[in-house]
Amino acid sequence: DDIIAMMGPFTKELNIAFLKFYNCKYMVLKNSGDVGGTEEKMKACKEIGVVPIVIGRNTEGYLTDWNEFIAEINLHENNVLRRIYEKDK
């Protein structure tokens, strides 16, 4: 429901602040390279354990359609749930 109207790219620290404030589990981003702050976003995700989901072009090897996107989230959620279940055994 919130719209953040700021012009980036943002620092790793500001990305971390946004991710923590909104309690994000995932960050969906396009591969916009250095000019778009992709590296800072990826570093922020890694530092606080947020899963980055990168949307790219066919030639980049990233997700390119909605079904791949949903499948990736489902795979991640199932792996997390499986680890929790096995830990509780």
Short mmCIF file of N, CA, C and O in Angstrom, two decimals:
data_model
loop_
_atom_site.label_atom_id
_atom_site.label_comp_id
_atom_site.label_asym_id
_atom_site.label_seq_id
_atom_site.Cartn_x
_atom_site.Cartn_y
_atom_site.Cartn_z
N ASP A 1 0.79 -1.20 0.00
CA ASP A 1 0.00 0.00 0.00
C ASP A 1 0.84 1.27 0.00
O ASP A 1 0.31 2.35 -0.16
N ASP A 2 2.13 1.13 0.27
CA ASP A 2 3.00 2.31 0.34
C ASP A 2 3.75 2.48 -0.98
O ASP A 2 4.18 1.51 -1.59
N ILE A 3 3.92 3.72 -1.39
CA ILE A 3 4.71 4.05 -2.56
C ILE A 3 5.88 4.91 -2.09
O ILE A 3 5.69 5.93 -1.43
N ILE A 4 7.08 4.46 -2.40
CA ILE A 4 8.27 5.23 -2.06
C ILE A 4 8.64 6.03 -3.30
O ILE A 4 9.04 5.46 -4.31
N ALA A 5 8.47 7.33 -3.25
CA ALA A 5 8.73 8.19 -4.42
C ALA A 5 10.05 8.90 -4.22
O ALA A 5 10.11 10.03 -3.75
N MET A 6 11.12 8.21 -4.55
CA MET A 6 12.46 8.77 -4.46
C MET A 6 13.22 8.35 -5.71
O MET A 6 12.97 7.29 -6.25
N MET A 7 14.14 9.16 -6.12
CA MET A 7 14.92 8.83 -7.30
C MET A 7 16.26 8.24 -6.86
O MET A 7 17.02 8.87 -6.15
N GLY A 8 16.53 7.00 -7.28
CA GLY A 8 17.77 6.32 -6.95
C GLY A 8 18.84 6.61 -7.97
O GLY A 8 18.69 7.52 -8.77
N PRO A 9 19.88 5.86 -7.96
CA PRO A 9 20.06 4.65 -7.14
C PRO A 9 20.36 4.99 -5.68
O PRO A 9 20.79 6.08 -5.36
N PHE A 10 20.13 3.99 -4.82
CA PHE A 10 20.31 4.16 -3.39
C PHE A 10 21.54 3.40 -2.92
O PHE A 10 21.97 2.44 -3.53
N THR A 11 22.04 3.81 -1.78
CA THR A 11 23.17 3.11 -1.17
C THR A 11 22.69 1.77 -0.62
O THR A 11 21.50 1.54 -0.40
N LYS A 12 23.64 0.90 -0.34
CA LYS A 12 23.33 -0.38 0.29
C LYS A 12 22.61 -0.13 1.61
O LYS A 12 21.62 -0.79 1.93
N GLU A 13 23.08 0.84 2.37
CA GLU A 13 22.50 1.13 3.69
C GLU A 13 21.05 1.59 3.59
O GLU A 13 20.21 1.18 4.41
N LEU A 14 20.73 2.41 2.59
CA LEU A 14 19.34 2.85 2.43
C LEU A 14 18.45 1.69 1.97
O LEU A 14 17.32 1.54 2.43
N ASN A 15 18.97 0.84 1.10
CA ASN A 15 18.22 -0.35 0.70
C ASN A 15 17.93 -1.23 1.90
O ASN A 15 16.82 -1.73 2.08
N ILE A 16 18.94 -1.41 2.75
CA ILE A 16 18.75 -2.20 3.98
C ILE A 16 17.67 -1.58 4.85
O ILE A 16 16.80 -2.27 5.38
N ALA A 17 17.71 -0.27 5.00
CA ALA A 17 16.71 0.42 5.83
C ALA A 17 15.29 0.19 5.30
O ALA A 17 14.37 -0.10 6.07
N PHE A 18 15.11 0.30 3.97
CA PHE A 18 13.79 0.05 3.38
C PHE A 18 13.36 -1.40 3.60
O PHE A 18 12.21 -1.67 3.98
N LEU A 19 14.26 -2.33 3.34
CA LEU A 19 13.92 -3.75 3.48
C LEU A 19 13.54 -4.09 4.91
O LEU A 19 12.59 -4.84 5.16
N LYS A 20 14.27 -3.54 5.87
CA LYS A 20 13.96 -3.80 7.28
C LYS A 20 12.66 -3.13 7.69
O LYS A 20 11.84 -3.72 8.40
N PHE A 21 12.46 -1.87 7.28
CA PHE A 21 11.26 -1.14 7.66
C PHE A 21 9.99 -1.87 7.20
O PHE A 21 9.02 -1.95 7.92
N TYR A 22 10.04 -2.40 5.97
CA TYR A 22 8.87 -3.09 5.42
C TYR A 22 8.89 -4.60 5.69
O TYR A 22 8.03 -5.33 5.22
N ASN A 23 9.88 -5.06 6.45
CA ASN A 23 9.98 -6.47 6.84
C ASN A 23 9.90 -7.39 5.61
O ASN A 23 9.13 -8.34 5.59
N CYS A 24 10.71 -7.08 4.62
CA CYS A 24 10.68 -7.81 3.34
C CYS A 24 11.35 -9.18 3.45
O CYS A 24 12.37 -9.32 4.12
N LYS A 25 10.78 -10.15 2.78
CA LYS A 25 11.42 -11.45 2.61
C LYS A 25 12.04 -11.55 1.23
O LYS A 25 12.97 -12.32 1.02
N TYR A 26 11.52 -10.78 0.27
CA TYR A 26 11.98 -10.81 -1.11
C TYR A 26 12.18 -9.38 -1.61
O TYR A 26 11.51 -8.47 -1.16
N MET A 27 13.10 -9.24 -2.56
CA MET A 27 13.23 -7.98 -3.30
C MET A 27 13.18 -8.35 -4.78
O MET A 27 14.02 -9.10 -5.26
N VAL A 28 12.18 -7.83 -5.47
CA VAL A 28 12.06 -8.05 -6.90
C VAL A 28 12.68 -6.84 -7.60
O VAL A 28 12.33 -5.71 -7.30
N LEU A 29 13.64 -7.11 -8.48
CA LEU A 29 14.32 -6.03 -9.16
C LEU A 29 14.68 -6.43 -10.57
O LEU A 29 14.77 -7.60 -10.88
N LYS A 30 14.83 -5.44 -11.41
CA LYS A 30 15.33 -5.71 -12.75
C LYS A 30 16.84 -5.50 -12.73
O LYS A 30 17.36 -4.75 -11.90
N ASN A 31 17.52 -6.19 -13.60
CA ASN A 31 18.96 -6.02 -13.69
C ASN A 31 19.24 -4.74 -14.45
O ASN A 31 19.34 -4.73 -15.67
N SER A 32 19.38 -3.65 -13.72
CA SER A 32 19.60 -2.34 -14.34
C SER A 32 21.06 -1.92 -14.28
O SER A 32 21.38 -0.78 -14.58
N GLY A 33 21.92 -2.83 -13.85
CA GLY A 33 23.35 -2.55 -13.83
C GLY A 33 23.75 -1.51 -12.80
O GLY A 33 23.01 -1.19 -11.88
N ASP A 34 24.96 -0.99 -12.98
CA ASP A 34 25.50 -0.01 -12.03
C ASP A 34 24.66 1.24 -11.95
O ASP A 34 24.44 1.80 -10.88
N VAL A 35 24.16 1.70 -13.11
CA VAL A 35 23.40 2.95 -13.14
C VAL A 35 22.11 2.84 -12.33
O VAL A 35 21.62 3.82 -11.78
N GLY A 36 21.56 1.63 -12.21
CA GLY A 36 20.32 1.44 -11.46
C GLY A 36 20.51 0.94 -10.04
O GLY A 36 19.55 0.67 -9.33
N GLY A 37 21.77 0.76 -9.62
CA GLY A 37 22.03 0.34 -8.24
C GLY A 37 21.84 -1.13 -7.97
O GLY A 37 21.66 -1.53 -6.82
N THR A 38 21.93 -1.98 -9.00
CA THR A 38 21.72 -3.41 -8.80
C THR A 38 22.69 -4.00 -7.78
O THR A 38 22.29 -4.78 -6.92
N GLU A 39 23.95 -3.62 -7.86
CA GLU A 39 24.95 -4.18 -6.94
C GLU A 39 24.62 -3.83 -5.49
O GLU A 39 24.71 -4.69 -4.60
N GLU A 40 24.21 -2.60 -5.24
CA GLU A 40 23.87 -2.19 -3.87
C GLU A 40 22.65 -2.96 -3.36
O GLU A 40 22.58 -3.34 -2.20
N LYS A 41 21.68 -3.18 -4.24
CA LYS A 41 20.48 -3.93 -3.85
C LYS A 41 20.85 -5.37 -3.51
O LYS A 41 20.38 -5.92 -2.51
N MET A 42 21.70 -5.99 -4.35
CA MET A 42 22.09 -7.38 -4.11
C MET A 42 22.90 -7.50 -2.81
O MET A 42 22.69 -8.44 -2.04
N LYS A 43 23.79 -6.55 -2.56
CA LYS A 43 24.57 -6.58 -1.32
C LYS A 43 23.66 -6.40 -0.10
O LYS A 43 23.86 -7.07 0.92
N ALA A 44 22.68 -5.52 -0.20
CA ALA A 44 21.74 -5.31 0.90
C ALA A 44 20.97 -6.58 1.19
O ALA A 44 20.82 -6.98 2.35
N CYS A 45 20.48 -7.23 0.15
CA CYS A 45 19.73 -8.48 0.33
C CYS A 45 20.59 -9.53 1.02
O CYS A 45 20.15 -10.18 1.97
N LYS A 46 21.81 -9.69 0.54
CA LYS A 46 22.70 -10.70 1.10
C LYS A 46 22.98 -10.43 2.57
O LYS A 46 22.97 -11.34 3.39
N GLU A 47 23.21 -9.17 2.90
CA GLU A 47 23.58 -8.81 4.27
C GLU A 47 22.49 -9.13 5.28
O GLU A 47 22.78 -9.51 6.42
N ILE A 48 21.22 -8.97 4.89
CA ILE A 48 20.14 -9.18 5.88
C ILE A 48 19.25 -10.39 5.56
O ILE A 48 18.24 -10.58 6.20
N GLY A 49 19.66 -11.21 4.58
CA GLY A 49 18.95 -12.45 4.32
C GLY A 49 17.67 -12.32 3.53
O GLY A 49 16.79 -13.18 3.62
N VAL A 50 17.53 -11.27 2.74
CA VAL A 50 16.38 -11.11 1.86
C VAL A 50 16.69 -11.82 0.54
O VAL A 50 17.82 -11.76 0.05
N VAL A 51 15.71 -12.49 -0.03
CA VAL A 51 15.91 -13.21 -1.29
C VAL A 51 15.71 -12.25 -2.46
O VAL A 51 14.61 -11.73 -2.64
N PRO A 52 16.76 -12.02 -3.27
CA PRO A 52 16.59 -11.17 -4.45
C PRO A 52 16.03 -11.99 -5.61
O PRO A 52 16.47 -13.10 -5.86
N ILE A 53 15.04 -11.45 -6.29
CA ILE A 53 14.50 -12.08 -7.49
C ILE A 53 14.72 -11.09 -8.62
O ILE A 53 14.13 -10.02 -8.64
N VAL A 54 15.62 -11.46 -9.53
CA VAL A 54 16.08 -10.54 -10.58
C VAL A 54 15.34 -10.83 -11.88
O VAL A 54 15.34 -11.94 -12.37
N ILE A 55 14.70 -9.80 -12.41
CA ILE A 55 14.04 -9.87 -13.70
C ILE A 55 15.02 -9.34 -14.74
O ILE A 55 15.58 -8.27 -14.59
N GLY A 56 15.24 -10.11 -15.79
CA GLY A 56 16.21 -9.71 -16.80
C GLY A 56 15.72 -9.98 -18.21
O GLY A 56 14.55 -10.29 -18.43
N ARG A 57 16.64 -9.88 -19.14
CA ARG A 57 16.35 -10.18 -20.55
C ARG A 57 16.64 -11.64 -20.82
O ARG A 57 17.38 -12.29 -20.07
N ASN A 58 16.11 -12.18 -21.90
CA ASN A 58 16.33 -13.60 -22.25
C ASN A 58 17.80 -13.97 -22.27
O ASN A 58 18.17 -15.06 -21.87
N THR A 59 18.65 -13.09 -22.72
CA THR A 59 20.06 -13.40 -22.88
C THR A 59 20.85 -13.33 -21.58
O THR A 59 22.02 -13.71 -21.56
N GLU A 60 20.25 -12.86 -20.51
CA GLU A 60 20.98 -12.68 -19.25
C GLU A 60 20.87 -13.86 -18.30
O GLU A 60 21.55 -13.91 -17.29
N GLY A 61 19.99 -14.80 -18.57
CA GLY A 61 19.84 -15.94 -17.69
C GLY A 61 19.05 -15.67 -16.43
O GLY A 61 19.10 -16.43 -15.48
N TYR A 62 18.32 -14.57 -16.40
CA TYR A 62 17.46 -14.25 -15.26
C TYR A 62 16.01 -14.62 -15.58
O TYR A 62 15.71 -15.05 -16.69
N LEU A 63 15.14 -14.44 -14.63
CA LEU A 63 13.72 -14.70 -14.85
C LEU A 63 13.18 -13.75 -15.94
O LEU A 63 13.52 -12.58 -15.96
N THR A 64 12.34 -14.30 -16.82
CA THR A 64 11.82 -13.48 -17.91
C THR A 64 10.31 -13.53 -18.03
O THR A 64 9.74 -12.80 -18.83
N ASP A 65 9.64 -14.39 -17.28
CA ASP A 65 8.18 -14.39 -17.36
C ASP A 65 7.54 -14.66 -16.00
O ASP A 65 8.19 -15.07 -15.06
N TRP A 66 6.26 -14.38 -15.93
CA TRP A 66 5.52 -14.45 -14.67
C TRP A 66 5.52 -15.86 -14.08
O TRP A 66 5.67 -16.03 -12.88
N ASN A 67 5.37 -16.88 -14.90
CA ASN A 67 5.33 -18.26 -14.40
C ASN A 67 6.66 -18.65 -13.75
O ASN A 67 6.68 -19.32 -12.72
N GLU A 68 7.77 -18.23 -14.34
CA GLU A 68 9.07 -18.48 -13.73
C GLU A 68 9.17 -17.78 -12.38
O GLU A 68 9.70 -18.34 -11.42
N PHE A 69 8.67 -16.57 -12.31
CA PHE A 69 8.70 -15.79 -11.09
C PHE A 69 7.94 -16.51 -9.97
O PHE A 69 8.45 -16.70 -8.87
N ILE A 70 6.72 -16.93 -10.26
CA ILE A 70 5.89 -17.64 -9.26
C ILE A 70 6.54 -18.95 -8.86
O ILE A 70 6.59 -19.30 -7.68
N ALA A 71 7.08 -19.68 -9.83
CA ALA A 71 7.75 -20.95 -9.53
C ALA A 71 8.95 -20.73 -8.61
O ALA A 71 9.20 -21.52 -7.69
N GLU A 72 9.70 -19.67 -8.84
CA GLU A 72 10.88 -19.37 -8.02
C GLU A 72 10.47 -19.08 -6.58
O GLU A 72 11.09 -19.56 -5.63
N ILE A 73 9.43 -18.29 -6.38
CA ILE A 73 8.95 -18.00 -5.03
C ILE A 73 8.44 -19.27 -4.35
O ILE A 73 8.76 -19.54 -3.20
N ASN A 74 7.66 -20.06 -5.07
CA ASN A 74 7.15 -21.31 -4.49
C ASN A 74 8.28 -22.25 -4.10
O ASN A 74 8.24 -22.87 -3.04
N LEU A 75 9.30 -22.36 -4.95
CA LEU A 75 10.44 -23.22 -4.64
C LEU A 75 11.14 -22.74 -3.38
O LEU A 75 11.44 -23.54 -2.49
N HIS A 76 11.35 -21.44 -3.27
CA HIS A 76 12.01 -20.91 -2.08
C HIS A 76 11.17 -21.15 -0.83
O HIS A 76 11.68 -21.61 0.19
N GLU A 77 9.89 -20.85 -0.90
CA GLU A 77 9.00 -21.05 0.26
C GLU A 77 8.97 -22.51 0.68
O GLU A 77 9.04 -22.82 1.86
N ASN A 78 8.90 -23.42 -0.28
CA ASN A 78 8.88 -24.85 0.04
C ASN A 78 10.18 -25.28 0.70
O ASN A 78 10.18 -26.08 1.64
N ASN A 79 11.31 -24.77 0.23
CA ASN A 79 12.60 -25.10 0.84
C ASN A 79 12.69 -24.58 2.26
O ASN A 79 13.20 -25.26 3.14
N VAL A 80 12.19 -23.37 2.50
CA VAL A 80 12.20 -22.80 3.84
C VAL A 80 11.31 -23.63 4.76
O VAL A 80 11.72 -23.99 5.87
N LEU A 81 10.12 -23.96 4.31
CA LEU A 81 9.20 -24.76 5.12
C LEU A 81 9.78 -26.14 5.40
O LEU A 81 9.65 -26.66 6.51
N ARG A 82 10.44 -26.74 4.42
CA ARG A 82 11.05 -28.05 4.61
C ARG A 82 12.14 -28.00 5.67
O ARG A 82 12.22 -28.86 6.53
N ARG A 83 12.97 -26.95 5.64
CA ARG A 83 14.03 -26.81 6.63
C ARG A 83 13.46 -26.63 8.04
O ARG A 83 13.95 -27.19 9.00
N ILE A 84 12.40 -25.86 8.16
CA ILE A 84 11.74 -25.65 9.45
C ILE A 84 11.17 -26.97 9.97
O ILE A 84 11.35 -27.34 11.13
N TYR A 85 10.49 -27.72 9.09
CA TYR A 85 9.88 -29.00 9.46
C TYR A 85 10.97 -29.98 9.92
O TYR A 85 10.82 -30.63 10.96
N GLU A 86 12.04 -30.10 9.15
CA GLU A 86 13.10 -31.04 9.50
C GLU A 86 13.81 -30.64 10.78
O GLU A 86 14.23 -31.49 11.56
N LYS A 87 13.92 -29.36 11.03
CA LYS A 87 14.56 -28.86 12.25
C LYS A 87 13.72 -29.23 13.47
O LYS A 87 14.24 -29.53 14.53
N ASP A 88 12.39 -29.22 13.32
CA ASP A 88 11.48 -29.50 14.44
C ASP A 88 11.33 -31.00 14.74
O ASP A 88 10.75 -31.36 15.74
N LYS A 89 11.81 -31.85 13.84
CA LYS A 89 11.68 -33.30 14.05
C LYS A 89 12.48 -33.77 15.23
O LYS A 89 13.49 -33.32 15.56
#
